[in-house]
XYZ file of C-alpha atoms in Angstrom:
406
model
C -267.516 -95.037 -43.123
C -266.386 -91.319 -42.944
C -269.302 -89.099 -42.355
C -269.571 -85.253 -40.727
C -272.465 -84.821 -38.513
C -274.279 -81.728 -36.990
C -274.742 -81.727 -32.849
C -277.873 -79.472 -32.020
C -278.322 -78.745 -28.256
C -278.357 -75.856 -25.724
C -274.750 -74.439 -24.782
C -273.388 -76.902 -21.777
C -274.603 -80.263 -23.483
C -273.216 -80.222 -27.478
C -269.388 -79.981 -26.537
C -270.080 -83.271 -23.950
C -272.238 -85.026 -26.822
C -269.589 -84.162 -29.890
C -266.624 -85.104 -27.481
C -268.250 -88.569 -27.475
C -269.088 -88.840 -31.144
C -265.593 -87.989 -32.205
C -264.305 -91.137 -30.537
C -265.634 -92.869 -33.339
C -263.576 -93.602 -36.385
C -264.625 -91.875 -39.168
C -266.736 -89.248 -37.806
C -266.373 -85.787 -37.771
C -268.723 -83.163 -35.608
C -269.513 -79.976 -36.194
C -271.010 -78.071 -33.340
C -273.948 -75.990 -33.365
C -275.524 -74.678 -29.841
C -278.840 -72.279 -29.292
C -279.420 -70.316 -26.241
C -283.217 -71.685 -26.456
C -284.708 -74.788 -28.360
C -287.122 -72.970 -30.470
C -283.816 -71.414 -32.465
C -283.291 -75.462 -33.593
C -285.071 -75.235 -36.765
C -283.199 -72.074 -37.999
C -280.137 -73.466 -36.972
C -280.724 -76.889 -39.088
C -282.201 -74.548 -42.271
C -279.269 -72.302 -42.483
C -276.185 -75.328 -42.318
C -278.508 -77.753 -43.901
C -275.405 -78.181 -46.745
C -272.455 -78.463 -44.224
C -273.560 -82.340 -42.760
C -274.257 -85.167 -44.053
C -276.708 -86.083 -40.747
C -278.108 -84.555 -37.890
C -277.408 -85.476 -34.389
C -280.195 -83.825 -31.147
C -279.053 -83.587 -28.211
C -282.862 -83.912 -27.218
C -286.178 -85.071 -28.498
C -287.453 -81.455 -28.483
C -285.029 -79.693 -30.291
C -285.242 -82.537 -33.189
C -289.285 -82.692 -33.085
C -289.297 -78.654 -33.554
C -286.539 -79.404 -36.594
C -288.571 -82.390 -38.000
C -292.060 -80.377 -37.095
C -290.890 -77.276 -38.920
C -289.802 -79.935 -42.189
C -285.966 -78.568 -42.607
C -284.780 -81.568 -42.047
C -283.582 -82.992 -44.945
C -280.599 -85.275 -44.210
C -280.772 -88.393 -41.793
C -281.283 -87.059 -37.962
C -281.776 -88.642 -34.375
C -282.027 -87.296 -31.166
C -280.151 -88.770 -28.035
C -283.169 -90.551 -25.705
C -282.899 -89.701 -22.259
C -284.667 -92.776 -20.786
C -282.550 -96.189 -19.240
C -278.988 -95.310 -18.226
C -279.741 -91.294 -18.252
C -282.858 -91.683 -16.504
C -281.618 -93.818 -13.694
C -278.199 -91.644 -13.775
C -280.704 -88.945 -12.594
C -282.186 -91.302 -9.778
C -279.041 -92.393 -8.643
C -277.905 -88.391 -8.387
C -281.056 -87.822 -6.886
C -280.940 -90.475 -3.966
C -276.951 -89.171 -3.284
C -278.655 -85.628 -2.486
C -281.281 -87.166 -0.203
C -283.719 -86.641 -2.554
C -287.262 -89.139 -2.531
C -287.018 -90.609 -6.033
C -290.441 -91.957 -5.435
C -291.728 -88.544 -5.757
C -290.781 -86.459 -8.768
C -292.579 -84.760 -11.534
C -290.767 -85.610 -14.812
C -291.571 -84.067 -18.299
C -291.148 -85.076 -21.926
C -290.641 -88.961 -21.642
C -293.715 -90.744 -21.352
C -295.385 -92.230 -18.358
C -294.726 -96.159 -20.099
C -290.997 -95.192 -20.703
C -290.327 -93.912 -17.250
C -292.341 -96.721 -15.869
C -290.173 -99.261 -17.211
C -286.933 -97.741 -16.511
C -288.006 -96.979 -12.390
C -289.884 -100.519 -12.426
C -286.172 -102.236 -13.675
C -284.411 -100.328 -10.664
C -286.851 -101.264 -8.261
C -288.235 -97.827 -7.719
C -292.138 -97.629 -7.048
C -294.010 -95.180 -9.522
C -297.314 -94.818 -7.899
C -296.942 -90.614 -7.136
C -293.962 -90.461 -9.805
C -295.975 -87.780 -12.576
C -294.854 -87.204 -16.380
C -295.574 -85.120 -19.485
C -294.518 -86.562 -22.269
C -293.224 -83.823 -25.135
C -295.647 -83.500 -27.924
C -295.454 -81.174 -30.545
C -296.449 -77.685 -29.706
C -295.550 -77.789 -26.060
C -294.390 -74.781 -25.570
C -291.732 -74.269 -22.056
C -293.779 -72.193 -20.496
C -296.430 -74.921 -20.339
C -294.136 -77.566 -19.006
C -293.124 -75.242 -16.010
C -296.684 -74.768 -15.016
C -296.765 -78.957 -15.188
C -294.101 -78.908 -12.571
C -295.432 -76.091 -10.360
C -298.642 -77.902 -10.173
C -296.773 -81.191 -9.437
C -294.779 -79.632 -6.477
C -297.770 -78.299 -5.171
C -299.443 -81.332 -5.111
C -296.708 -83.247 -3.363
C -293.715 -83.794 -5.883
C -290.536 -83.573 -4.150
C -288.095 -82.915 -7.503
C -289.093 -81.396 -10.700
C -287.389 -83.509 -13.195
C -286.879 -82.024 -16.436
C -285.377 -82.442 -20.547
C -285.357 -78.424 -21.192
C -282.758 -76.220 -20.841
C -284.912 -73.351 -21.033
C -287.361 -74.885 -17.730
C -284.942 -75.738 -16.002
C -283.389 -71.893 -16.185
C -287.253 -71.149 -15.471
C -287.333 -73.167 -12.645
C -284.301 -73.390 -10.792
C -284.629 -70.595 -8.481
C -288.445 -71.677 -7.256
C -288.248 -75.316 -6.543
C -285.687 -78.314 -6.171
C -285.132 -79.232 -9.880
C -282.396 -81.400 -11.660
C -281.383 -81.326 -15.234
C -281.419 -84.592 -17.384
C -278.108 -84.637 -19.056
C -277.465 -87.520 -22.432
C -275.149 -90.252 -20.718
C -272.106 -91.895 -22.581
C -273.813 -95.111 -23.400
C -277.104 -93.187 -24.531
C -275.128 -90.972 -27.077
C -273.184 -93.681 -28.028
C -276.410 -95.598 -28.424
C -277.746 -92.701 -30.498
C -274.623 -92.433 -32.844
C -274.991 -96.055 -33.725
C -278.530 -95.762 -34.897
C -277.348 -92.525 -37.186
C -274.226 -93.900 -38.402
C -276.965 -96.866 -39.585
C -279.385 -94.552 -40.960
C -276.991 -92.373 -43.054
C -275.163 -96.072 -43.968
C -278.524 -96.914 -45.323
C -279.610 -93.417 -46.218
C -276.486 -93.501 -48.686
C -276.952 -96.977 -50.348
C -281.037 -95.587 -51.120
C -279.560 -92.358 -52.336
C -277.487 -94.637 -54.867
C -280.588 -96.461 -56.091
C -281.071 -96.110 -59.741
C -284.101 -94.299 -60.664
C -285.979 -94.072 -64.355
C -288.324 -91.992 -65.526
C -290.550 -92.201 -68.907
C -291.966 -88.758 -70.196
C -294.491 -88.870 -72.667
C -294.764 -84.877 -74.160
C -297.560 -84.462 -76.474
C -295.331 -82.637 -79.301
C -291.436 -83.141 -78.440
C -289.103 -82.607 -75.969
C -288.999 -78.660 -75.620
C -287.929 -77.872 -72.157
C -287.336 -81.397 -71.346
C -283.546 -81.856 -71.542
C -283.215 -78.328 -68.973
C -285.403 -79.722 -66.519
C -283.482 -83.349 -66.698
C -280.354 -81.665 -66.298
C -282.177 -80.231 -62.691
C -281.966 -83.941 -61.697
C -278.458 -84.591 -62.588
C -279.723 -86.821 -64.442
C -279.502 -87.809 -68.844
C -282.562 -88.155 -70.919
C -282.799 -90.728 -74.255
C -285.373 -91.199 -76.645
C -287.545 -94.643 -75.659
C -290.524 -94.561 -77.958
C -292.284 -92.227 -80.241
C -293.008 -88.814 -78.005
C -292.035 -91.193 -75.109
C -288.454 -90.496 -73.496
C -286.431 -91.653 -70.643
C -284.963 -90.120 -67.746
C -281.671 -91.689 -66.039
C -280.741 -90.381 -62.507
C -280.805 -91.707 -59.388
C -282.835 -91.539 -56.217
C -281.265 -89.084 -54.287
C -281.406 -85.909 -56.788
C -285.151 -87.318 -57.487
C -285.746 -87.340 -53.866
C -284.344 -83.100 -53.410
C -285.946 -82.427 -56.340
C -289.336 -83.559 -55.388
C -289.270 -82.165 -51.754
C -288.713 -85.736 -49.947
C -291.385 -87.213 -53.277
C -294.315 -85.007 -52.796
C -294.067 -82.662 -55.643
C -292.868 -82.138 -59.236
C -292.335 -78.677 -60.123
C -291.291 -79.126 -63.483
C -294.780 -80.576 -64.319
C -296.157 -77.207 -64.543
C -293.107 -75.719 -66.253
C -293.006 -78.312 -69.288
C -297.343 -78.299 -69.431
C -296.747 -74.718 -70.075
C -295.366 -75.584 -73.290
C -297.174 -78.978 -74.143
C -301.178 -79.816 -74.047
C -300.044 -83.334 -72.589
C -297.739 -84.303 -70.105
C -297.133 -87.272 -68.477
C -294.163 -88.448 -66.473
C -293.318 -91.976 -64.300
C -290.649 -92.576 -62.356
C -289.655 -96.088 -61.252
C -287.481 -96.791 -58.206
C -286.100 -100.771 -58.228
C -283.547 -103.216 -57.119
C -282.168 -103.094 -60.767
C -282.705 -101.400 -63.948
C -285.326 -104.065 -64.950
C -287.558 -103.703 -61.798
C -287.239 -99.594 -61.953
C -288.557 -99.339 -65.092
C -291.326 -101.979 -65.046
C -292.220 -99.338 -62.520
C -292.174 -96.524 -64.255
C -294.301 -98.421 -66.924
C -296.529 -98.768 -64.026
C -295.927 -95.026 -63.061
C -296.123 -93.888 -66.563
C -300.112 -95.714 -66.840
C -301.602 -94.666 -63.708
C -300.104 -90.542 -64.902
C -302.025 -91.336 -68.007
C -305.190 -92.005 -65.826
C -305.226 -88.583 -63.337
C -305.470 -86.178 -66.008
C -303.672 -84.121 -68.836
C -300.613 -82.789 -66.833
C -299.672 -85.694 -64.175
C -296.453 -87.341 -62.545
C -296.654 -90.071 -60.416
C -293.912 -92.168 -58.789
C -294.463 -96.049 -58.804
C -292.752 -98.352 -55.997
C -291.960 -101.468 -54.964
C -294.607 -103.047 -52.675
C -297.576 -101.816 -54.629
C -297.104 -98.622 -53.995
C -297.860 -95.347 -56.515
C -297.918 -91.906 -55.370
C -299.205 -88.687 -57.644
C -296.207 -86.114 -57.372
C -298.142 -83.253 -59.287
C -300.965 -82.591 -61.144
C -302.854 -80.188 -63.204
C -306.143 -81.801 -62.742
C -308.776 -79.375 -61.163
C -309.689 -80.402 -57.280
C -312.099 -82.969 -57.282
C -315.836 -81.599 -56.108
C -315.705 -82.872 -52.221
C -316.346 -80.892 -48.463
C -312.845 -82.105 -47.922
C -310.419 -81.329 -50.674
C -307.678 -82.047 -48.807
C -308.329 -85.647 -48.375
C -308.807 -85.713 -51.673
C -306.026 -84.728 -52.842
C -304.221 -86.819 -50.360
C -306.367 -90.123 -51.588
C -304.942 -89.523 -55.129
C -301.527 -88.659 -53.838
C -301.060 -91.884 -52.239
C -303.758 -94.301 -53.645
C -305.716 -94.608 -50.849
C -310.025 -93.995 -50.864
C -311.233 -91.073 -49.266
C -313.441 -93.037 -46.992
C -309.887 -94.834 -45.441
C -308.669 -91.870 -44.855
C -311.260 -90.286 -42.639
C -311.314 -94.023 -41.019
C -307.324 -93.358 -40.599
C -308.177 -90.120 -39.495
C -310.519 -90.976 -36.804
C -308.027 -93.914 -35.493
C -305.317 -91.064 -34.974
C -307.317 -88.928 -32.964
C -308.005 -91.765 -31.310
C -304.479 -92.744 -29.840
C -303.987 -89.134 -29.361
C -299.967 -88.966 -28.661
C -299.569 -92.240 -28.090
C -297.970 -94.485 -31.404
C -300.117 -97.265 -32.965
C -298.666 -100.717 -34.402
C -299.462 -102.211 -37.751
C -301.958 -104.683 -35.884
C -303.948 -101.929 -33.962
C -304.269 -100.092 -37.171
C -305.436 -103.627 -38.768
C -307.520 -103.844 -36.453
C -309.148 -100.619 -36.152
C -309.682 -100.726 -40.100
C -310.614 -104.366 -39.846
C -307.892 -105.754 -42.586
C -305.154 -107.848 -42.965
C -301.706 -106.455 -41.268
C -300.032 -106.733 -44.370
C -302.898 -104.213 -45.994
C -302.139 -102.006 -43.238
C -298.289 -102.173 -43.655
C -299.187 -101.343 -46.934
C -300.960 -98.203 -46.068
C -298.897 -97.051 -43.331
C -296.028 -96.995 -45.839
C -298.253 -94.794 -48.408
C -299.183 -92.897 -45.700
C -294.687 -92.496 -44.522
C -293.750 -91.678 -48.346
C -296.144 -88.997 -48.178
C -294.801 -87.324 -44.825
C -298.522 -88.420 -43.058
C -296.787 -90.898 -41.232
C -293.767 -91.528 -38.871
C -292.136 -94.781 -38.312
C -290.799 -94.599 -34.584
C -289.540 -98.360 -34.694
C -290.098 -102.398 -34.123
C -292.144 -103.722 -31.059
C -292.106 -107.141 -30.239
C -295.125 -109.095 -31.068
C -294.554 -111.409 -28.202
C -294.031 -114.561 -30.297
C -291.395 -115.254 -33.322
C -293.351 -113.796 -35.623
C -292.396 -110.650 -37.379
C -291.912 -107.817 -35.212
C -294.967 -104.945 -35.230
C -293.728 -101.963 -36.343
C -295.023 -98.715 -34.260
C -295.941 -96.004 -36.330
C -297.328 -91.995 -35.164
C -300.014 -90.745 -37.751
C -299.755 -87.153 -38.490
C -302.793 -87.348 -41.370
């Protein structure tokens, strides 16, 4: 697999991280560095064409990227816990340093926990803030000054910018990506963009039923790289595939050509199908094409495989509710409006902390598979991040930990 990638980071880390990546076959590494994390997003925004996938040297430069929604290719960030964690303790202990005593920010308490607890190394006064979104630097300082003041030996920290901050008040060390953990990192990317690529391939089929012909149809087909043919009477199909449909409905969450073509036509209704094969994709959009038919004059919805149907535009009026915003949501992704406030009360909940399919099954007393189901609305619609697979402890399938953002 040849692939260019994009290595985001502060100054003294992206060289050390791209070094490592180009060892790989295939892969080429273009570097960009900031001179403070907040400049990430910009960076990512203005050489979003010139990768094919983003690699972080950090969790906080890729959660202001994701955060600030400019990324738009696949993207990972290099985690700091296991060997880079414990390459820290190991540095620490040479110095004379108590290890036992340390304030540590943005990896959580449970990931620090397990690395320290693998080692040996007791935890009881070992203090963390883990990186959520909005942190600002200046906040994590005042975490550490509070720490050292209350005992903490070392102040341990992710951030270039706190550690400039800090270095000149306190004992504080650096965490720096080891080998293995950017090689770790560069596996799961490679992966993603592998996969990323084959999805992007996926055959996708739309069926656009125009009240009075196809004016302004074949321009906005063409937007989709895609070829249009006549299916039915007033009813006509749209060939592309899923990657242009995926740009060209912001990551499927709008369709701007809706309101373009219902300028011209009292009815519009579009549904796009996304299969296995031509068959399954447009059984879909069938599917697609019906429920569009349902919302209202103007609609376009996008049918998938697993039951799921998500409205990509419409011109119906907001529906009459104190919270138009979960209404709009409910008929985005097919949910009820009383499952989303339950959903919503379940996230503020947990907080920071990630919830598995179960707890959410639990918490909204159904099946897991119902909840799968709704998580994976909830992911196609941006109001959900997939962070990965925990084991459930037996050999059943594992539980997959998602972070709600609804």
């Amino acid at each position: 697999m040849s692939i260019e990638i994009g290595v985001v980071g502060p100054h003294d880390l992206v060289d050390d991280v791209a070094t490592t990546c180009e060892e790989q076959p295939g892969v080429t590494v273009r570097r960009f560095d900031y001179d403070h994390e907040s400049q990430a997003p910009a960076i990512v925004e203005a050489h979003a064409g010139q990768v094919e996938a983003w690699l972080f040297t950090g969790v906080v430069p890729y959660t202001l990227a994701r955060d600030a929604n400019v990324l738009n290719r696949p993207a990972i960030f290099v985690d700091y816990t296991g060997a880079t964690l414990l390459q820290a303790a190991v540095r620490l202990l040479r110095d004379g340093h108590d290890v036992t005593r340390v304030s540590i920010d943005t990896l959580t308490s449970t990931d620090v926990n397990t690395t320290f607890g693998e080692a040996g190394l007791p935890v009881e006064h070992v203090r963390t803030l883990p990186y959520r979104s909005g942190l600002a630097s200046k906040d994590v300082a005042h975490f550490h000054r509070r720490q050292r003041r209350a005992g903490a030996e070392v102040a341990v920290t992710c951030i270039s910018s706190v550690y400039e901050t800090l270095r000149h008040e306190m004992p504080v060390i650096r965490l720096a990506p080891s080998y293995h953990s950017v090689r770790t990192a560069l596996r799961q990317l490679l992966l993603h963009a592998s996969s990323q690529a084959q999805e992007d391939a996926q055959i996708a089929l739309g069926l656009a039923h125009l009240s009075d012909g196809d004016g302004g149809l074949l321009r906005e087909v063409a937007v989709l790289g895609g070829t249009l043919a006549r299916f039915a009477h007033n009813i006509h199909l749209i060939v592309t595939t899923r990657g242009p449909l995926h740009d060209a409905t912001a990551g499927f969450t709008t369709l701007p050509m809706l309101r373009r073509l219902a300028d011209r036509h009292d009815t519009v209704h579009i549904g796009f199908g996304l299969g296995r094969s031509a068959a399954e994709a447009e059984n879909l959009a069938r599917r697609a094409l019906s429920r569009a038919r349902r919302v209202g004059s103007a609609a376009a919805v996008l049918s998938l495989r697993g039951d799921t149907d998500i409205v990509l535009e419409s011109t119906a009026p907001a529906l009459p509710t104190p919270d138009v915003n979960l209404a709009v949501i409910a008929q985005r992704v097919g949910l009820s409006v009383p499952t989303l406030l339950r959903l919503r009360e379940v996230r503020h909940a947990a907080g920071t902390e990630p919830l598995t399919t179960r707890e959410v099954a639990d918490q909204l007393n159904v099946q897991q598979r119902t909840a799968r189901r709704m998580l994976h609305r909830l992911e196609l619609a941006g109001l959900a991040e997939r962070l990965g697979n925990l084991s459930s402890g037996s050999s059943g399938r594992p539980l997959t930990l998602y972070r709600l953002t609804l």
